[in-house]
Amino acid sequence: MIDAANLTLTDCDREPIHIPGAIQPHGLLFRLSDSGDVVQGAGDIEALTGVDDWLNRPLADLIGAELARAARQVEPAVSTFVGRWQDQAGVPHDVSALRGPQGLLVELERASDEGVMSVARMAQLDEAAAAFERTRTLDQLTDEAARTFRRLTGFDRVMIYRFLEDDSGCVVAEAHAEGMASFLNQHFPAGDIPRQARALYVQNPVRIIPDAGYTPRPLRPAEGDHPLDLSECVLRSVSPVHLQYLRNMGVGASASISIVIDGRLWGLVACHHNTPRLMDRETRAVAAVLARNLARQIQGRMEATAYRERVEQRLMEERLIADLPLDRTLMDGLAAELPSLMRLVGATGFAVVGERDIHQTGLTPDTRALADMADWLRARPHGRLVVSRCLEKLTPLGKPWVREASGLVGAVVGGAEPVCLLWFRAEHVETVRWAGDPHAGVRNGSPSALTPRASFDAWAETVQGQSRPWTPAEVESAQRFRDALVEFSEIRALRRRNSSLAAEVADRDHRLVRQDFLLREVNHRVQNSLQLISSFLGLQVREHGGGPGAPALEEARRRVKAVSLVHSRLYRSETVETVDLARYLSELIDDLGEASGPEWGDHIRHDLAPLAIEPERAVTVGLIFTELVINAQKYAYSGEPGPISVTLEPLDSRLSLRVADQGKGEHTKGKGFGSRMVESMAQQLGGSMSYSRGKTGLTADLIIPARLDSNE
C-alpha cells in the first residue's frame, strides 16, 4: 500500500500502480490454482459468499459449479464475461475471468438490473455514432462527444481531455450539470496523469472509481515476492494520491474512457460525479465502443485537415521548384521567391544564407546573427531539420532575438551551391489557464513531501520565449522542399557536367573525323604509291623479258600488290578498325588470277567465311596467302594452269586458312626466301604453318588467333 502523505512528486512516475495489492470494495477477486482452488482473494468474501474458510477451496463452492466451469474455460489474455451471480443478499454481480501468467483471475463486480445489453442501449449507441458523423469540425465533434457521454453515463460532469505534446492536458470540451464548476479550456500538468497511468489507459480503456472515498480491500493472503499484476482488472485499487486528488476536486466518483488513435493515447473521456456512482458493465461496454468510434472520427477530422494543408503545401512546393531558373545560381533563384518561401511553412520571417550573400524577408535577426546561425546550423548533422519553438534553449544565439525568432526551422542544402534555409516564427506570448497552480503542491509532513493540489481554482500563467508550435505538415513541407532543392542542385550540376562533356565529345568527334579523313588520305596515297611501285616492277619484268631476274621481279610485284589491296580496302571501307578478310582474299585471288594470266582465272576456287581482322594482320595474311598461291603455281604444276582451292573458316578462337593443290606435292617448306618469309610472318601472327601431302598435291594450313588478345 502507498502512503500518500509521504509520497513525493518525483515518486509519482515510479509508483507501481499495476500491483497495488488491493481492490476496490464493490466486488470480489479470486486467484485460482491450476486445479481450480482459490489461492488468493480480496473483498468481503465471507459476507457475500457466506463461506468463512474459502482459502484453498474450489471456486465452485463459492459461486457454483456452472460459473466456475465457465471461468476455467476462458482463453488466455482476454477478460471474458462468463455469467451472473447473486450474493447472500440477492445483489447481482457480473462474473468475468482472465487467464494470465500468474494464473486464472476471476472478478465479481456489482451489476445493473439488466442482464444483457438492452435494445435501448443499442439504439443510444447508434444515435450517438450518427451524431458524431454529422459534425463538421473537430471542435463540434468533441462538444457533441461530451454531451453524448454525459447522457450515456449520467455523470454530473463529462470532459473531453486532450494530451498535448509535453504530456500536459487540456479540457477541450465539457458538459456538466447546472451549478458545477467548469474546467473548459483549462490545462493540467503532466504529473497529474503520470506515465505509467497513461500506459494503463492504452492497455485497459475503461477505468472506474465508483466511490472516491473507499477503503481498499487487500489481497489475502498478503503478497509475496511476486505481487499480482492487476492491470486488466476492473476492480484494481487506484493510487491513494489519485484518490486524494479526486477528493480535493470535490469528486465523489469518476470514470475514464480512453481515446486511442493508432496505438497512442490521444485523450480521455473524463467523467466526474458529486456523489458515489457505479458505471456498470453494460454502460462500460457501450462507452468503450463509442470511444473507439469517437477516436476514428477524431482521426478522420485530423487527417482531413492535415491532408488539405499538405495538398496546399505540395502545390506551393512544386511551383517554387518549377520556377527556379536553370540559368541562374540557386541563391539568385531563392532570393526571387522570399515571400512565397516564408509562407510555405507559415513563418513570420525567412532567410537564405549562402557562402557570400544573405537574403531575408519578414521578421528576422540581423545579417550578422543570420550568418552565425547558419554556421551553427552547418555544424549539425546535414539532412535533418532543426525544429524548435524555443530557439534560445537550443543555442545562445537565439537569446537576443526571442521577439523576432523564438521559433526556427532550419535546413542545410549542400552540394556545389551550399545554402542554409532559416524559417523563423516570432514570439507568441500566451496566457495558459491552469486548473490550480501546476508548479506547487501542498506541504504535508516532511519538507520534501507533497500531496496532490488542494486547489483547482483557475490559475493563469503567461508563457513567453516561445513561438506557436510548428505542425507536422509544416515540418514535412520544409523537409520535402529541402530535399527537392538538393535534387535540383544535383540536376543543375549534372546538366553542367553533361554540357561540358557534350562539348568535349563534340570536339573529340571533330578530331576523330579529321583524323579519319587524314588516315584515309594517307591510305589513299600509300595505295597510290604501292600501285606505282607495282607498275615500276611490271615495267622491269617486261624489260628483262625472259631473263633470270624476271621471276624474282614478278614475285616482288605480287607482294606489293597484296599490300596495296589492303590499303585499297581501307580507303573504301566505312571503318579503318577492321577488314573483312574474306572479301580481301577474294579480291586478292581475282588479282592473282589476272596477274598469272587468263588461263588461271577458272582454276582458283575458294570458300571463304566472313571474318573481321585488324588491317595490319590482314596485310601479313595477304602476303602469306600470295606466297602460298605463287608456290602452288610454280611447283605443283610447273607453271601450267591447275586447280587450287582456298578455304577460310573459324576454328574456335582461331581461324584457319588452307591452300591446297593437286599437283606434284614436292614443294614443302624449304630454305628459299619465300619459305622463310612465310614461316616468319606466321610466327609474327602468333600462329603456325603446316604442310601435308596427299595422294595428289600438297595442302598448306595457316592457323592463327582470331584476335590479337587471344590466349591461343
XYZ file of C-alpha atoms in Angstrom:
712
model
C 0.000 0.000 0.000
C 1.229 3.523 -0.881
C 1.166 6.237 1.796
C 0.005 9.443 0.095
C 1.281 11.647 2.905
C 4.875 10.555 2.341
C 4.862 10.376 -1.466
C 6.971 12.929 -3.321
C 6.048 14.122 -6.787
C 9.168 12.503 -8.230
C 7.801 9.210 -6.965
C 4.570 9.534 -8.946
C 6.049 8.316 -12.238
C 7.624 5.360 -10.437
C 4.609 4.273 -8.404
C 3.757 0.635 -9.323
C 0.050 1.253 -9.788
C -0.422 -2.053 -11.637
C 0.394 -4.052 -8.472
C -1.497 -2.189 -5.718
C -2.080 -5.351 -3.654
C -5.733 -4.410 -3.156
C -9.064 -3.939 -4.934
C -11.961 -1.516 -4.692
C -14.762 -2.702 -2.413
C -17.593 -3.022 -4.968
C -16.767 -6.660 -5.764
C -14.626 -9.732 -5.177
C -11.422 -11.043 -6.752
C -10.167 -14.647 -6.738
C -6.903 -16.105 -7.992
C -7.094 -19.826 -8.766
C -4.566 -22.607 -8.901
C -4.331 -24.917 -11.916
C -6.697 -27.320 -10.154
C -9.336 -24.605 -9.684
C -8.814 -23.926 -5.983
C -8.812 -20.380 -4.604
C -5.247 -19.469 -3.554
C -5.776 -15.727 -3.059
C -8.762 -13.433 -2.727
C -9.825 -9.875 -1.971
C -13.037 -8.157 -0.905
C -15.766 -9.010 1.604
C -15.696 -12.670 0.608
C -17.152 -14.077 3.817
C -20.176 -11.777 3.859
C -21.029 -12.027 0.162
C -20.486 -15.790 -0.283
C -21.449 -16.969 3.217
C -18.248 -19.077 3.305
C -15.678 -18.321 6.003
C -12.976 -20.901 5.173
C -12.779 -20.047 1.449
C -8.993 -20.253 1.034
C -7.805 -23.357 -0.862
C -11.369 -24.413 -1.585
C -12.714 -24.979 -5.107
C -14.232 -21.867 -6.694
C -17.355 -23.930 -7.360
C -18.036 -23.986 -3.605
C -18.224 -20.165 -3.649
C -20.028 -19.236 -6.891
C -21.425 -22.515 -8.159
C -20.135 -25.260 -10.421
C -21.513 -23.859 -13.680
C -19.872 -20.415 -13.343
C -16.645 -21.952 -12.057
C -16.500 -24.319 -15.047
C -17.167 -21.434 -17.489
C -14.443 -19.341 -15.844
C -11.855 -22.099 -16.214
C -12.619 -22.398 -19.960
C -11.721 -18.785 -20.934
C -8.938 -18.118 -23.444
C -5.607 -16.652 -22.265
C -5.056 -12.863 -22.120
C -8.721 -11.983 -22.774
C -11.060 -10.794 -19.993
C -14.313 -12.633 -20.655
C -17.779 -12.255 -19.169
C -18.964 -15.688 -18.031
C -22.301 -15.020 -16.297
C -24.294 -13.556 -13.406
C -24.052 -14.435 -9.716
C -26.109 -13.292 -6.713
C -24.584 -12.732 -3.296
C -26.186 -13.732 0.023
C -28.345 -10.610 -0.069
C -29.541 -11.273 -3.639
C -27.452 -8.481 -5.178
C -26.445 -9.400 -8.750
C -22.791 -9.499 -9.717
C -21.178 -9.819 -13.147
C -18.581 -12.582 -13.288
C -15.601 -12.286 -15.639
C -12.385 -14.255 -15.904
C -8.896 -13.514 -17.179
C -6.163 -16.098 -17.687
C -2.691 -14.588 -17.327
C 0.883 -15.600 -16.478
C 0.076 -15.607 -12.744
C -2.913 -17.881 -13.075
C -6.657 -17.515 -13.562
C -8.234 -14.357 -12.116
C -11.993 -14.247 -11.519
C -13.733 -10.914 -10.793
C -17.233 -10.397 -9.404
C -18.496 -6.803 -9.546
C -21.851 -5.328 -8.673
C -24.099 -5.303 -11.711
C -27.073 -3.433 -13.059
C -30.503 -4.952 -13.138
C -30.191 -5.686 -16.884
C -28.578 -8.981 -17.771
C -27.750 -8.172 -21.347
C -27.379 -5.019 -23.412
C -30.854 -3.643 -23.945
C -32.339 -2.529 -27.236
C -32.476 0.992 -25.838
C -28.702 0.906 -25.211
C -28.029 -0.274 -28.742
C -30.281 2.447 -30.159
C -28.490 5.008 -27.999
C -25.147 3.824 -29.372
C -26.376 4.063 -32.955
C -27.802 7.564 -32.423
C -24.540 8.743 -30.853
C -22.457 7.424 -33.745
C -24.729 9.196 -36.230
C -24.458 12.448 -34.250
C -20.641 12.189 -34.376
C -20.731 11.785 -38.141
C -22.920 14.875 -38.610
C -20.341 17.192 -37.037
C -18.090 19.090 -39.443
C -15.145 20.227 -37.333
C -13.053 18.755 -34.558
C -14.427 21.268 -32.033
C -18.007 20.381 -32.953
C -17.159 16.686 -32.649
C -15.656 16.959 -29.147
C -18.563 19.152 -27.959
C -21.060 16.571 -29.195
C -18.997 13.771 -27.601
C -19.075 15.454 -24.178
C -22.871 15.807 -24.322
C -23.346 12.259 -25.620
C -21.184 10.608 -22.970
C -22.957 12.586 -20.228
C -26.329 11.312 -21.463
C -24.925 7.784 -21.662
C -23.266 7.659 -18.242
C -25.435 10.027 -16.211
C -22.363 11.614 -14.583
C -22.567 15.232 -13.388
C -19.578 16.392 -15.442
C -18.046 14.873 -18.581
C -14.897 16.358 -20.123
C -13.002 15.585 -23.319
C -9.409 15.792 -22.140
C -6.667 16.019 -24.776
C -2.995 15.274 -24.159
C -0.587 17.883 -25.543
C 2.957 17.488 -26.869
C 4.550 17.848 -23.422
C 2.090 15.307 -21.915
C 0.168 18.009 -20.116
C -3.539 18.043 -20.832
C -6.293 20.454 -21.752
C -10.057 20.174 -21.437
C -11.230 20.850 -24.999
C -14.945 20.140 -24.445
C -17.235 19.801 -21.451
C -20.831 19.061 -20.477
C -21.859 19.446 -16.823
C -24.813 19.778 -14.501
C -26.045 23.200 -13.501
C -24.063 24.762 -10.674
C -20.904 22.662 -11.179
C -17.536 24.295 -11.697
C -16.214 24.267 -15.264
C -12.731 23.217 -16.349
C -13.249 24.029 -20.035
C -10.015 25.194 -21.751
C -8.049 24.758 -18.524
C -4.717 22.954 -18.548
C -3.490 20.193 -16.261
C 0.226 19.426 -15.767
C 1.711 16.142 -16.998
C 2.273 14.989 -13.420
C -1.485 14.769 -12.818
C -1.541 11.642 -15.010
C 1.925 10.020 -14.756
C 3.498 7.914 -17.481
C 2.569 4.501 -16.135
C -1.057 5.607 -15.747
C -1.129 6.724 -19.396
C 0.262 3.334 -20.406
C -2.516 1.562 -18.484
C -5.135 3.746 -20.163
C -3.992 2.300 -23.504
C -3.960 -1.252 -22.169
C -7.276 -1.069 -20.289
C -9.529 1.536 -21.964
C -12.193 1.964 -19.241
C -11.339 2.826 -15.642
C -13.975 3.366 -12.913
C -13.861 4.579 -9.307
C -17.454 4.285 -8.005
C -16.558 5.865 -4.649
C -13.545 8.188 -4.268
C -13.742 7.757 -0.507
C -13.435 3.963 -0.491
C -11.200 1.905 1.753
C -9.076 -0.535 -0.282
C -9.607 -4.270 0.291
C -6.207 -6.015 0.389
C -5.403 -9.329 -1.244
C -5.403 -12.255 1.170
C -3.063 -13.847 1.965
C -0.619 -10.925 1.718
C 1.631 -10.505 -1.337
C 4.939 -12.400 -1.539
C 7.952 -11.818 -3.778
C 5.775 -11.779 -6.893
C 2.970 -9.210 -6.489
C -0.164 -9.879 -8.505
C -0.471 -7.780 -11.705
C -3.978 -6.300 -11.733
C -3.577 -4.162 -14.888
C -6.560 -5.769 -16.641
C -8.809 -5.937 -13.580
C -11.817 -3.652 -13.299
C -11.616 -3.800 -9.515
C -7.927 -2.770 -9.299
C -7.395 -0.292 -6.478
C -6.023 3.059 -7.585
C -3.204 5.177 -6.205
C -4.016 6.896 -2.893
C -2.539 10.053 -4.408
C -5.164 9.939 -7.139
C -7.945 9.338 -4.604
C -6.800 12.381 -2.628
C -6.631 14.319 -5.909
C -10.293 13.481 -6.616
C -11.349 14.394 -3.082
C -9.523 17.707 -3.398
C -11.590 18.384 -6.530
C -14.768 17.514 -4.650
C -15.398 14.456 -6.814
C -17.343 11.539 -5.325
C -16.980 9.110 -8.255
C -15.104 9.085 -11.542
C -14.726 7.106 -14.731
C -12.255 7.457 -17.607
C -12.655 6.101 -21.127
C -9.539 6.140 -23.314
C -9.422 7.758 -26.753
C -6.692 5.800 -28.527
C -5.558 6.646 -32.066
C -3.005 4.433 -33.842
C -1.996 2.842 -30.544
C -1.320 6.189 -28.848
C -3.347 7.839 -26.117
C -4.869 10.955 -27.712
C -7.065 11.812 -24.750
C -9.717 10.714 -22.269
C -13.430 10.985 -21.727
C -13.211 12.020 -18.064
C -16.427 11.606 -16.047
C -16.974 13.113 -12.562
C -19.912 12.792 -10.183
C -20.502 14.674 -6.962
C -21.597 11.549 -5.106
C -20.643 7.847 -5.412
C -21.860 6.345 -8.697
C -21.247 2.961 -10.311
C -20.771 2.610 -14.069
C -21.964 -0.942 -14.696
C -20.529 -3.382 -17.209
C -23.196 -2.717 -19.856
C -22.587 1.037 -19.749
C -18.830 0.482 -19.857
C -19.190 -1.725 -22.935
C -21.276 0.920 -24.725
C -18.840 3.661 -23.656
C -15.842 1.677 -24.933
C -17.476 1.110 -28.334
C -18.496 4.763 -28.531
C -14.969 5.893 -27.580
C -13.496 3.789 -30.396
C -15.981 5.370 -32.793
C -15.044 8.810 -31.453
C -11.332 8.019 -31.948
C -11.978 7.106 -35.593
C -13.961 10.302 -36.121
C -11.232 12.423 -34.493
C -8.585 10.719 -36.598
C -10.657 11.343 -39.719
C -11.071 15.054 -38.921
C -7.376 15.446 -38.151
C -6.307 13.569 -41.267
C -8.678 15.586 -43.462
C -7.306 18.848 -42.071
C -3.745 17.644 -42.456
C -4.488 16.405 -45.984
C -5.844 19.770 -47.093
C -2.848 21.503 -45.551
C -0.424 19.085 -47.195
C -2.078 19.453 -50.610
C -1.785 23.230 -50.445
C 1.828 22.999 -49.351
C 2.669 20.413 -52.017
C 1.283 22.686 -54.719
C 3.336 25.577 -53.378
C 6.471 23.399 -53.150
C 6.055 22.202 -56.735
C 5.521 25.737 -58.031
C 8.577 27.040 -56.169
C 10.799 24.280 -57.519
C 9.382 24.606 -61.047
C 10.020 28.367 -61.046
C 13.682 28.078 -60.061
C 15.710 29.157 -63.111
C 18.270 26.762 -64.520
C 20.385 29.551 -65.995
C 20.948 31.366 -62.685
C 22.522 30.407 -59.372
C 20.428 28.650 -56.737
C 20.929 31.612 -54.416
C 19.537 34.033 -57.007
C 16.567 31.759 -57.684
C 15.649 31.508 -53.987
C 16.142 35.236 -53.446
C 13.442 35.934 -56.046
C 10.872 33.848 -54.079
C 11.435 35.017 -50.489
C 7.787 35.908 -49.626
C 6.482 32.601 -51.028
C 9.165 30.652 -49.176
C 8.163 32.368 -45.920
C 4.510 31.399 -46.461
C 5.436 27.797 -47.271
C 5.516 26.823 -43.585
C 3.575 29.709 -42.089
C 6.706 31.519 -40.871
C 6.896 35.190 -39.859
C 10.395 35.567 -41.298
C 12.692 33.774 -43.719
C 16.340 33.993 -44.707
C 18.548 32.157 -47.173
C 22.256 32.282 -46.344
C 24.860 31.405 -48.953
C 28.643 31.386 -48.833
C 28.823 35.124 -49.560
C 25.258 36.503 -49.736
C 22.296 36.720 -47.364
C 18.720 37.434 -48.435
C 15.897 37.842 -45.925
C 12.264 38.875 -45.604
C 9.794 39.376 -42.777
C 10.800 39.455 -39.113
C 14.343 38.035 -38.781
C 17.571 38.612 -36.843
C 20.146 40.928 -38.440
C 22.604 39.704 -41.087
C 25.444 39.129 -38.594
C 23.208 36.944 -36.418
C 21.924 35.122 -39.514
C 25.483 34.312 -40.591
C 26.281 32.985 -37.089
C 23.092 30.880 -37.034
C 23.957 29.461 -40.470
C 27.441 28.468 -39.219
C 25.833 26.832 -36.167
C 23.390 25.007 -38.421
C 26.132 23.739 -40.767
C 27.955 22.225 -37.790
C 24.969 19.971 -37.062
C 24.202 16.744 -38.998
C 23.113 17.568 -42.549
C 19.888 16.239 -43.993
C 17.955 16.593 -40.747
C 15.936 19.693 -39.976
C 16.420 21.684 -36.802
C 12.935 22.338 -35.444
C 12.229 24.314 -32.285
C 9.611 26.650 -30.862
C 12.104 27.941 -28.288
C 15.387 28.632 -30.094
C 17.196 30.019 -27.049
C 17.009 26.538 -25.472
C 18.992 25.129 -28.412
C 21.646 27.813 -28.760
C 22.634 31.055 -27.014
C 22.463 32.681 -30.462
C 18.677 32.785 -30.118
C 18.541 34.612 -26.790
C 18.925 38.209 -28.134
C 16.308 37.502 -30.815
C 13.448 35.993 -28.790
C 10.917 38.527 -30.070
C 11.777 38.030 -33.746
C 12.868 34.388 -33.764
C 11.579 32.283 -30.888
C 10.768 29.509 -33.372
C 13.110 28.068 -36.008
C 13.004 25.513 -38.784
C 16.487 25.293 -40.256
C 17.866 23.226 -43.115
C 21.191 22.922 -44.921
C 21.369 22.287 -48.668
C 24.848 21.035 -49.554
C 26.453 20.310 -52.888
C 28.014 22.637 -55.423
C 25.842 25.582 -54.287
C 25.515 25.245 -50.468
C 22.851 27.382 -48.802
C 21.105 27.482 -45.430
C 17.334 27.925 -45.172
C 16.088 29.606 -41.984
C 12.368 29.887 -41.263
C 11.522 31.948 -38.164
C 8.448 32.407 -36.020
C 8.090 35.384 -33.729
C 7.423 35.037 -30.014
C 3.854 34.107 -29.157
C 3.027 35.390 -25.691
C 0.295 33.127 -24.351
C -1.762 33.085 -21.206
C -2.424 29.497 -20.114
C -5.297 28.844 -17.726
C -4.392 26.023 -15.353
C -6.702 24.145 -13.046
C -4.708 25.262 -9.999
C -1.043 26.192 -9.765
C 0.837 23.491 -11.740
C 4.128 24.285 -10.014
C 3.097 23.841 -6.427
C 1.677 21.216 -4.117
C 0.547 21.304 -0.519
C 3.251 20.580 2.021
C 2.412 17.709 4.274
C 4.700 16.409 6.949
C 8.367 16.489 5.936
C 9.605 19.474 3.883
C 10.101 17.244 0.797
C 6.730 15.512 0.905
C 3.953 16.693 -1.369
C 0.341 15.746 -1.754
C -1.921 16.499 -4.752
C -3.062 20.068 -5.306
C -5.791 21.104 -2.922
C -6.997 23.992 -5.054
C -8.287 23.713 -8.621
C -9.309 27.318 -8.987
C -8.333 28.809 -12.347
C -4.706 29.940 -12.235
C -3.258 31.944 -15.106
C 0.326 31.730 -16.295
C 1.922 33.884 -19.001
C 4.204 31.835 -21.256
C 6.948 33.784 -23.032
C 10.023 32.989 -25.097
C 8.393 30.534 -27.459
C 6.523 30.618 -30.737
C 3.433 28.861 -31.912
C 4.305 25.178 -32.452
C 5.228 24.005 -35.938
C 2.690 21.469 -37.192
C 3.843 18.087 -38.551
C 2.593 19.106 -42.013
C 4.704 22.291 -41.910
C 7.808 20.396 -40.834
C 7.243 17.771 -43.535
C 6.852 20.530 -46.130
C 10.145 22.146 -45.100
C 11.881 18.756 -45.241
C 10.458 17.951 -48.681
C 11.430 21.381 -50.021
C 14.951 20.982 -48.671
C 15.253 17.526 -50.273
C 13.837 18.869 -53.553
C 16.458 21.632 -53.523
C 19.187 19.029 -53.038
C 17.874 17.127 -56.073
C 17.531 20.375 -58.041
C 21.100 21.326 -57.192
C 22.335 17.891 -58.218
C 20.393 18.118 -61.507
C 21.918 21.547 -62.195
C 25.410 20.188 -61.504
C 24.676 17.152 -63.682
C 23.450 19.360 -66.523
C 26.580 21.461 -66.284
C 28.721 18.331 -66.372
C 26.692 16.991 -69.291
C 27.106 20.283 -71.151
C 30.846 20.207 -70.565
C 31.027 16.561 -71.608
C 28.927 17.276 -74.707
C 31.385 19.996 -75.709
C 34.292 17.629 -75.125
C 32.586 14.864 -77.106
C 31.845 17.253 -79.977
C 35.472 18.375 -80.002
C 36.656 14.767 -79.879
C 34.277 13.786 -82.671
C 35.600 16.669 -84.744
C 39.152 15.496 -84.136
C 38.199 11.912 -84.971
C 36.546 12.986 -88.213
C 39.649 14.938 -89.113
C 41.891 12.037 -88.075
C 39.790 9.601 -90.097
C 39.993 11.912 -93.104
C 43.755 12.187 -92.737
C 44.111 8.439 -92.281
C 42.043 7.746 -95.370
C 44.097 10.285 -97.255
C 47.306 8.598 -96.085
C 45.956 5.163 -97.038
C 44.900 6.503 -100.394
C 48.340 7.966 -101.011
C 50.065 4.809 -99.746
C 47.872 2.776 -102.084
C 48.799 5.026 -104.996
C 52.453 4.726 -104.100
C 52.223 0.945 -103.896
C 50.434 0.795 -107.233
C 53.176 2.997 -108.699
C 55.835 0.635 -107.317
C 53.908 -2.332 -108.716
C 53.804 -0.637 -112.116
C 57.553 0.026 -111.990
C 58.187 -3.619 -111.133
C 55.912 -4.665 -114.045
C 57.970 -2.494 -116.404
C 61.125 -4.079 -115.068
C 59.699 -7.551 -115.722
C 58.846 -6.657 -119.319
C 62.220 -5.012 -119.772
C 64.068 -8.154 -118.667
C 61.835 -10.315 -120.861
C 62.729 -13.924 -120.153
C 65.897 -13.062 -118.253
C 66.888 -14.679 -114.978
C 65.685 -11.743 -112.864
C 62.152 -11.674 -114.284
C 60.611 -14.276 -111.883
C 62.008 -12.524 -108.823
C 60.685 -9.187 -110.020
C 57.269 -10.748 -110.688
C 57.129 -12.188 -107.172
C 58.062 -8.817 -105.703
C 55.332 -7.165 -107.789
C 52.718 -9.604 -106.463
C 53.775 -8.983 -102.872
C 53.479 -5.259 -103.323
C 50.076 -5.807 -104.936
C 48.874 -7.758 -101.859
C 49.798 -4.903 -99.562
C 48.183 -2.415 -101.951
C 44.891 -4.309 -101.844
C 44.647 -3.863 -98.047
C 45.103 -0.128 -98.364
C 42.531 -0.078 -101.141
C 40.033 -1.780 -98.805
C 40.839 0.673 -96.011
C 40.271 3.598 -98.320
C 36.853 2.323 -99.441
C 35.655 0.992 -96.034
C 33.492 2.933 -93.575
C 35.809 1.882 -90.754
C 39.568 1.624 -90.524
C 39.494 -0.565 -87.439
C 38.857 -3.937 -89.133
C 38.998 -5.561 -92.560
C 36.716 -8.305 -93.885
C 39.368 -10.959 -94.514
C 37.093 -12.996 -96.799
C 36.437 -10.034 -99.084
C 40.074 -9.026 -99.023
C 41.271 -12.538 -100.001
C 38.592 -12.771 -102.707
C 39.851 -9.571 -104.334
C 43.421 -10.771 -103.935
C 42.525 -14.068 -105.696
C 40.999 -12.137 -108.598
C 44.119 -10.013 -108.866
C 46.419 -13.029 -108.691
C 44.369 -14.713 -111.388
C 44.683 -11.711 -113.695
C 48.402 -11.352 -112.982
C 49.041 -15.064 -113.681
C 47.279 -14.960 -116.997
C 43.725 -15.562 -118.228
C 44.277 -19.337 -118.244
C 44.418 -19.306 -114.420
C 41.114 -17.461 -113.916
C 38.902 -20.581 -113.687
C 41.368 -22.755 -111.744
C 41.459 -20.912 -108.370
C 38.336 -21.861 -106.366
C 37.581 -20.511 -102.868
C 35.219 -20.971 -99.899
C 35.731 -18.006 -97.580
C 33.822 -17.416 -94.305
C 33.391 -13.708 -93.432
C 35.856 -12.914 -90.645
C 36.889 -9.471 -89.342
C 40.577 -8.905 -88.704
C 42.851 -5.971 -87.930
C 44.301 -4.252 -91.029
C 47.940 -4.821 -90.080
C 47.295 -8.540 -89.591
C 45.307 -8.658 -92.841
C 48.416 -7.396 -94.716
C 50.510 -10.197 -93.208
C 47.872 -12.855 -94.002
C 47.655 -11.488 -97.541
C 51.428 -11.783 -98.046
C 51.427 -15.373 -96.702
C 48.473 -16.248 -98.930
C 50.174 -14.744 -102.011
C 53.321 -16.773 -101.346
C 51.342 -19.993 -100.952
C 49.443 -19.434 -104.229
C 52.629 -18.476 -106.106
C 54.375 -21.602 -104.784
C 51.477 -23.798 -105.936
C 51.556 -22.206 -109.394
C 55.343 -22.576 -109.718
C 55.939 -26.025 -108.269
C 52.703 -28.030 -108.337
C 52.048 -27.599 -111.997
C 55.455 -26.329 -113.244
C 53.870 -23.049 -114.288
C 50.992 -24.642 -116.173
C 47.370 -23.960 -115.082
C 45.973 -26.348 -112.457
C 43.292 -26.413 -109.767
C 43.976 -24.565 -106.497
C 41.409 -24.443 -103.671
C 41.371 -21.812 -100.918
C 39.390 -22.237 -97.657
C 38.939 -19.688 -94.812
C 36.953 -20.758 -91.748
C 36.720 -20.073 -87.998
C 38.241 -22.626 -85.655
C 37.137 -21.962 -82.031
C 39.067 -18.813 -81.057
C 41.331 -19.174 -84.099
C 40.962 -19.021 -87.864
C 42.231 -21.418 -90.485
C 43.449 -20.516 -93.983
C 44.070 -23.529 -96.253
C 45.643 -23.507 -99.738
C 45.555 -26.919 -101.477
C 46.630 -28.091 -104.962
C 46.508 -31.396 -106.844
C 49.979 -31.239 -108.314
C 53.289 -32.976 -107.712
C 53.287 -32.467 -103.969
C 57.039 -31.792 -103.881
C 57.061 -28.151 -102.799
C 57.235 -28.355 -98.964
C 58.819 -25.593 -96.975
C 62.409 -25.005 -97.916
C 65.237 -22.593 -97.359
C 64.280 -20.085 -100.003
C 63.342 -16.503 -99.294
C 59.602 -17.149 -99.758
C 59.521 -20.101 -97.352
C 61.475 -18.254 -94.692
C 59.237 -15.201 -95.102
C 56.066 -17.321 -94.716
C 57.369 -19.028 -91.568
C 58.476 -15.720 -90.022
C 55.205 -13.958 -90.754
C 53.144 -16.881 -89.323
C 55.102 -16.588 -86.077
C 54.502 -12.823 -86.012
C 50.788 -13.559 -86.153
C 51.104 -15.913 -83.182
C 50.234 -18.875 -85.392
C 51.848 -21.711 -87.255
C 52.252 -23.172 -90.739
C 51.853 -26.859 -91.526
C 52.113 -28.861 -94.781
C 50.644 -32.239 -95.612
C 50.988 -34.392 -98.730
C 48.002 -36.263 -100.098
C 47.729 -38.863 -102.790
C 47.960 -35.931 -105.123
C 49.078 -32.458 -104.322
C 50.047 -30.541 -101.201
C 47.918 -28.810 -98.536
C 49.285 -25.786 -96.654
C 47.477 -24.746 -93.435
C 47.881 -21.426 -91.638
C 46.367 -21.390 -88.103
C 46.390 -18.051 -86.251
C 44.454 -16.489 -83.346
C 41.283 -14.759 -84.458
C 42.083 -11.748 -82.229
C 45.238 -10.050 -81.092
C 44.321 -10.591 -77.391
C 43.603 -14.325 -77.818
C 45.440 -16.620 -75.423
C 45.892 -19.324 -78.018
